[in-house]
Short mmCIF file of C-alpha atoms in Angstrom, two decimals:
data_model
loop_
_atom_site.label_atom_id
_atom_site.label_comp_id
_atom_site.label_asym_id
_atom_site.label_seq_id
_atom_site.Cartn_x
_atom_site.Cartn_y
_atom_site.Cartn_z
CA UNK A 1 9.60 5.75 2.13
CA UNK A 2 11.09 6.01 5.20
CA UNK A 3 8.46 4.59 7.82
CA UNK A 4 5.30 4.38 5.85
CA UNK A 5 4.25 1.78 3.31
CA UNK A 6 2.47 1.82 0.40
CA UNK A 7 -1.53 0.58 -0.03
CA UNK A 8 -2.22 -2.16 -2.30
CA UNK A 9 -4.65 -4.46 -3.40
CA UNK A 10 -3.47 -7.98 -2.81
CA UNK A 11 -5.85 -10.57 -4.01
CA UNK A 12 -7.39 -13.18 -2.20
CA UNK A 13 -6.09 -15.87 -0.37
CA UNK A 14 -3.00 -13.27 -0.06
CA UNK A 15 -5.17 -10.00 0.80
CA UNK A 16 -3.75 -7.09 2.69
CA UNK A 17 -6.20 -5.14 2.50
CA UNK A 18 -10.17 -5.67 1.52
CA UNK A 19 -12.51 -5.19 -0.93
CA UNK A 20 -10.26 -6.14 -4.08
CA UNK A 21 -10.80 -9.62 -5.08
CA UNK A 22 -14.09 -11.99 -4.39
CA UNK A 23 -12.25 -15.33 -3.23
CA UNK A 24 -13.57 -18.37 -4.73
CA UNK A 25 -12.43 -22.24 -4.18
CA UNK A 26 -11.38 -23.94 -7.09
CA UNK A 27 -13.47 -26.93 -7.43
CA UNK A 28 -12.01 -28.77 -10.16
CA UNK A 29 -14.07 -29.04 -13.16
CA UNK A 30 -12.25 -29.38 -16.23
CA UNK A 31 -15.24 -28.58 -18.74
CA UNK A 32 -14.36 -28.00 -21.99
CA UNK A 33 -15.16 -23.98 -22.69
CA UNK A 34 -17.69 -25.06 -25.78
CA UNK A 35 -19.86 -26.76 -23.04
CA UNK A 36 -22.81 -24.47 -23.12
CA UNK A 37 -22.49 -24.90 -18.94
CA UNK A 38 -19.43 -23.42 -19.05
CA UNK A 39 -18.90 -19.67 -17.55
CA UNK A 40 -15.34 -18.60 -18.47
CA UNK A 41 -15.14 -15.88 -16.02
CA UNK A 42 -16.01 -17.84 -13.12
CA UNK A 43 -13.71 -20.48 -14.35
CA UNK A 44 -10.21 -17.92 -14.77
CA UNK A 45 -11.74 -16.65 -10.87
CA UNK A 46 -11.50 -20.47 -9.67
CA UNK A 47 -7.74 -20.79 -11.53
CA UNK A 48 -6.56 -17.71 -10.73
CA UNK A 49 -7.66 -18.45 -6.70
CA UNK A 50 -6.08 -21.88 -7.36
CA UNK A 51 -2.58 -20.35 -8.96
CA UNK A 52 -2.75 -17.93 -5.99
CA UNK A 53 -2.85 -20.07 -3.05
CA UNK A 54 -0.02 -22.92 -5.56
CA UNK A 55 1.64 -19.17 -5.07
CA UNK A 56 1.48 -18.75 -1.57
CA UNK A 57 2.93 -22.21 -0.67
CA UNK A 58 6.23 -21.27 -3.27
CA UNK A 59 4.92 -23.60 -5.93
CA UNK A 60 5.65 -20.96 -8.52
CA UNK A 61 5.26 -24.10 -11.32
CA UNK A 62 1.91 -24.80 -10.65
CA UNK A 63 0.86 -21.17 -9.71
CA UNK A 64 1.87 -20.15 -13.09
CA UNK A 65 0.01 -22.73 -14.69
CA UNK A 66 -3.07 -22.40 -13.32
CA UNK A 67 -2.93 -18.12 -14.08
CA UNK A 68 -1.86 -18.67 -17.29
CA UNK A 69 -4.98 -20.94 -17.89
CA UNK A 70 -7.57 -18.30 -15.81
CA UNK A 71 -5.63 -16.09 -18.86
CA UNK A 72 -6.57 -18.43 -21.19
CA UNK A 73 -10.34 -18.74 -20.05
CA UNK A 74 -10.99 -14.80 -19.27
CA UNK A 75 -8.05 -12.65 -21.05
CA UNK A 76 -9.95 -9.58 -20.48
CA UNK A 77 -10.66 -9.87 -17.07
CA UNK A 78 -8.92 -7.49 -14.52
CA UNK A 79 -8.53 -9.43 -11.57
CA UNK A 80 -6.55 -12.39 -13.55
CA UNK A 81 -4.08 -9.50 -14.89
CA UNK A 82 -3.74 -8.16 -11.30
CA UNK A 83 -2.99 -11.88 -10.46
CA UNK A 84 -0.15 -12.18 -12.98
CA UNK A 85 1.14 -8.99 -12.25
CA UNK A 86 1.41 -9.96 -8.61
CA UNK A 87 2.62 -13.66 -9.58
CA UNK A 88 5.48 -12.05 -11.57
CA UNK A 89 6.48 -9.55 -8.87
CA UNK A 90 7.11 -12.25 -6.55
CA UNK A 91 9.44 -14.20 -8.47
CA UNK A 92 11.10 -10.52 -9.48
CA UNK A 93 9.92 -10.32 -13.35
CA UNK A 94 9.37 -6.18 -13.38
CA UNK A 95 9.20 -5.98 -16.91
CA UNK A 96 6.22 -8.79 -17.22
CA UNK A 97 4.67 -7.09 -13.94
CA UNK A 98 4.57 -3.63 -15.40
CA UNK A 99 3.17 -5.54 -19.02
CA UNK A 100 0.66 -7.02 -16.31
CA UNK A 101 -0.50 -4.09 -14.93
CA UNK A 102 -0.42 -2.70 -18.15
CA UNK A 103 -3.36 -5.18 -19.25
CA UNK A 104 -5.10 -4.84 -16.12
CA UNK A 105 -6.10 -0.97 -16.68
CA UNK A 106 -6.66 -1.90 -20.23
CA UNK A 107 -8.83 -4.71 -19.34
CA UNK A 108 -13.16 -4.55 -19.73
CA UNK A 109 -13.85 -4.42 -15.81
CA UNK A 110 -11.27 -2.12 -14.92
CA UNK A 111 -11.89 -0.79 -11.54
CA UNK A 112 -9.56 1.96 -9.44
CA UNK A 113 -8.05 -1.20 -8.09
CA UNK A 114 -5.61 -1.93 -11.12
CA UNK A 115 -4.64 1.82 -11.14
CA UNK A 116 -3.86 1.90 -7.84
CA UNK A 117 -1.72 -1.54 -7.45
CA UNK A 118 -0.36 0.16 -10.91
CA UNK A 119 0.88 2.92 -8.63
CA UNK A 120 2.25 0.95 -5.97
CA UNK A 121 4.53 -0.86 -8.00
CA UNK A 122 5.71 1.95 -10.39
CA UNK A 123 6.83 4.16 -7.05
CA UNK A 124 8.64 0.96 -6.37
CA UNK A 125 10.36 1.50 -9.08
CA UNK A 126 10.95 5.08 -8.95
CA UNK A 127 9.29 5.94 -11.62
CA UNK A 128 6.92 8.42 -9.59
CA UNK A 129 5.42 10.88 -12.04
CA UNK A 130 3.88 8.13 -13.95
CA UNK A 131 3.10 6.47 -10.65
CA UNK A 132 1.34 9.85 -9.65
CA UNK A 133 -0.80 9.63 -12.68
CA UNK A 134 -1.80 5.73 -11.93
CA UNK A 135 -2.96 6.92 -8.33
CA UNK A 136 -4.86 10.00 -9.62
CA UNK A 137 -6.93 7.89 -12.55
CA UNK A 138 -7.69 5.49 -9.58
CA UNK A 139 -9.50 7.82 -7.28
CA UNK A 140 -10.72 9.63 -10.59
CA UNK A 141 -12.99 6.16 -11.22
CA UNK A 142 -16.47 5.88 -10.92
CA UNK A 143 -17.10 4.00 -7.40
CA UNK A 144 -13.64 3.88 -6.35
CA UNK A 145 -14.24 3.69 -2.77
CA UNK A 146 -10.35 3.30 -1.14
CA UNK A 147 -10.20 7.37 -2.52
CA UNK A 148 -7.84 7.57 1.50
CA UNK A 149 -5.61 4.54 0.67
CA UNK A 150 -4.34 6.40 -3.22
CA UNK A 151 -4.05 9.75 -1.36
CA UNK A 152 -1.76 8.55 1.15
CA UNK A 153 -0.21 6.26 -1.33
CA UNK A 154 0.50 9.74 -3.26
CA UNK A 155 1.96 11.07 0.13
CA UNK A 156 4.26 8.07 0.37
CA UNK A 157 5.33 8.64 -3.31
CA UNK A 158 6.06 11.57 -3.59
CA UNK A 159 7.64 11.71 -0.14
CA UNK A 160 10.04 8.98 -1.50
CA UNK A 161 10.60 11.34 -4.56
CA UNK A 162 12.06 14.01 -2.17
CA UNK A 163 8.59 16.89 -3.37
CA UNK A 164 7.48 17.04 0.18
CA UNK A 165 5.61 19.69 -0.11
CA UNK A 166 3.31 17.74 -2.71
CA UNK A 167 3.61 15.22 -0.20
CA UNK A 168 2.07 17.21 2.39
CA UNK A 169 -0.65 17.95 0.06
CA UNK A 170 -1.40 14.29 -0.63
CA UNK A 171 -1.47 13.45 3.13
CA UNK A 172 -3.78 16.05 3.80
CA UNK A 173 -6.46 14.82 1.25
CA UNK A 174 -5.87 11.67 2.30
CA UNK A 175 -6.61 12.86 6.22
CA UNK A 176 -9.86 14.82 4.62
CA UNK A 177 -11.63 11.52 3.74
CA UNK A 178 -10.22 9.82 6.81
CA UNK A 179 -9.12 11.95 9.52
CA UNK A 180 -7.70 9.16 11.73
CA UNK A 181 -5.47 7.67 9.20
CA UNK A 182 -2.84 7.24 11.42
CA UNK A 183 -0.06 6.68 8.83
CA UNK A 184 -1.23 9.77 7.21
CA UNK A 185 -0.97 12.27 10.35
CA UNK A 186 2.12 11.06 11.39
CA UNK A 187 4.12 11.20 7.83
CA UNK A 188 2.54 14.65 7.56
CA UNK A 189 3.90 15.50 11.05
CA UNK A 190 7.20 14.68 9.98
CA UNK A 191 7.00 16.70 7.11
CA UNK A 192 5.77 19.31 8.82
CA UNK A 193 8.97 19.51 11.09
CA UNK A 194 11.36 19.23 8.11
CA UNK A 195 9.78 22.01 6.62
CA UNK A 196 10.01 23.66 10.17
CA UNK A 197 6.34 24.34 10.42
CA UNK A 198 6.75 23.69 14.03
CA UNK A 199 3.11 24.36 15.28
CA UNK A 200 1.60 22.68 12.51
CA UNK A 201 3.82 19.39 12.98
CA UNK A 202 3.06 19.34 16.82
CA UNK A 203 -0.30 19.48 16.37
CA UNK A 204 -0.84 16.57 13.62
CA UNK A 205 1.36 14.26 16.71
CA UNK A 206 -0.61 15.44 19.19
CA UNK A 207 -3.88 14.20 16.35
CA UNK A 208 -1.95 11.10 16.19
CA UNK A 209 -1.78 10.23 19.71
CA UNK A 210 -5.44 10.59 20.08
CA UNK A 211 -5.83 8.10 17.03
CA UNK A 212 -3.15 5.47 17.16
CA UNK A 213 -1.13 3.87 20.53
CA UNK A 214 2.19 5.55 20.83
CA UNK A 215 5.10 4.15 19.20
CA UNK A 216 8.97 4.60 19.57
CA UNK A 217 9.22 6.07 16.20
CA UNK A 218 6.06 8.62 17.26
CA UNK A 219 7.34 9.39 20.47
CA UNK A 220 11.02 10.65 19.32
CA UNK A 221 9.46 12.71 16.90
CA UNK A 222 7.51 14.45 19.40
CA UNK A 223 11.05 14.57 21.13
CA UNK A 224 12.47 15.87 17.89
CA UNK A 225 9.50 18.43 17.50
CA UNK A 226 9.98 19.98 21.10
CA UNK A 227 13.76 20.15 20.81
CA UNK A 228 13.06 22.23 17.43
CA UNK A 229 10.40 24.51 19.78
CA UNK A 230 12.51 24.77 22.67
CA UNK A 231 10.34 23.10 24.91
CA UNK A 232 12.19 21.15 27.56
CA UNK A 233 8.96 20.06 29.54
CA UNK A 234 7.78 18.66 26.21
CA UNK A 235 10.81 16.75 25.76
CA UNK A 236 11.19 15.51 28.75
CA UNK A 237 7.73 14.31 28.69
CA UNK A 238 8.07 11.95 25.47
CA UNK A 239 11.71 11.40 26.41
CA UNK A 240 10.27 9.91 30.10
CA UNK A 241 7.15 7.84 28.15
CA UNK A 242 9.27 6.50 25.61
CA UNK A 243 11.77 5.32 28.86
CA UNK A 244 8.87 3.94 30.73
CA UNK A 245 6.85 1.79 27.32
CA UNK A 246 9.39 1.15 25.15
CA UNK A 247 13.25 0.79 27.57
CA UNK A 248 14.72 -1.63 24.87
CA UNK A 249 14.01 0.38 21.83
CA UNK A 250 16.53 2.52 19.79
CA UNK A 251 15.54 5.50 20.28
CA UNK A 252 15.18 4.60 24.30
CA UNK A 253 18.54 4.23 24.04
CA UNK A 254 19.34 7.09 21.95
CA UNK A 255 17.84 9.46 24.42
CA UNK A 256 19.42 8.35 27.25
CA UNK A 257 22.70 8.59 25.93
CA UNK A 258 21.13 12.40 24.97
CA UNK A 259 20.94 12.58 28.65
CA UNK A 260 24.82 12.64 29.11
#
């Protein structure tokens, strides 16, 4: 992907985005699981948040240790799979992160979550039809509320694929459930100009800069845009904002030297 990134659901004490995992502190108890006080879920949540935050700090011994025993506690549980999975992409195990995610979506309290980290990590690895599918099953679940995050995930993906116009498509359903994704409109306004659909591309900018602050990268494609439509007022307009916000950028200096 060339300026957008994907969406996913990182849990807890490492979150990038909300609603994924409920974070819990780890409080110690080491209660044998026949105790009848004993709730194994809640236990494999308190590891797992434990293993996660051993994670965080690069204690990859201990982080393992403690996921393997939230495993051990709750092996059906989703949110201890996506754990692993996410453990083992950080110390760069992709075939026991794909097995991870593989047991997440297979797990008893699969949620669109699991399909949708599923389908960050396989467009990672290129392997973007069955990434497509992962994304699709996640807004397809009941409840699924992040339906905007897979749809511009799917724009990213299949962007990265080279299928831009099933890029465009994904962007636009993504922009339908959240028109001021700013990601979204601006990926889809880049499209839009490689595709030369001129009007179409300088109108999702001009949605953009009503949404989002502008950015270097923004502004020279609404240089790039003009230049395409002929329109010197236009690009002398961005080319004179981007001087006047953004002097030590790249593509500051790139138009100047344009000026020569």
């Amino acid at each position: 992907m060339k300026q957008g990134w994907l969406i996913g659901c990182v849990v807890t004490a490492l979150v990038l985005t909300s609603g994924c995992v409920t974070q819990r502190t780890y409080k110690g108890t080491e209660r044998p699981v026949t105790d009848p006080g004993f709730n194994k879920d809640n236990a494999a949540l308190e590891r797992m948040q434990l293993g996660l935050t051993y994670l965080k700090r690069g204690n990859t011994e201990q982080a393992k240790y403690n996921l393997e025993k939230a495993m051990e506690y709750a092996p059906n549980l989703e949110e201890v799979h996506i754990a692993m999975a996410y453990y083992y992409q950080k110390v760069g195990d992709t075939a026991r992160t794909e097995r991870a995610y593989e047991n997440a979506i297979n797990s008893r309290n699969v949620t669109g979550d699991a399909y949708n980290n599923f389908g960050v990590f396989l467009c990672e690895q290129k392997k973007f039809n069955r990434s497509e599918t992962m994304f699709l099953k996640a807004i397809n679940m009941p409840k699924y509320t992040r339906t905007a995050d897979s749809y511009e995930n799917l724009g990213l993906c299949m962007e990265a694929s080279g299928d831009l116009s099933k890029a465009a498509k994904y962007f636009e359903l993504a922009l339908k459930y959240d028109p001021r994704r700013a990601n979204s409109l601006l990926e889809l306004a880049r499209i839009q100009l490689t595709l030369e659909q001129l009007p179409a591309a300088k109108a999702k900018l001009e949605q953009y800069h009503r949404v989002a602050i502008a950015t270097p990268l923004s502004l020279q494609l609404g240089i790039d845009i003009a230049r395409a439509q002929n329109d010197n007022d236009a690009v002398k307009h961005y080319g004179l904002t981007l001087l006047a916000k953004y002097p030590k950028s790249q593509q500051a200096k790139q138009y100047r030297a344009s000026m020569h």
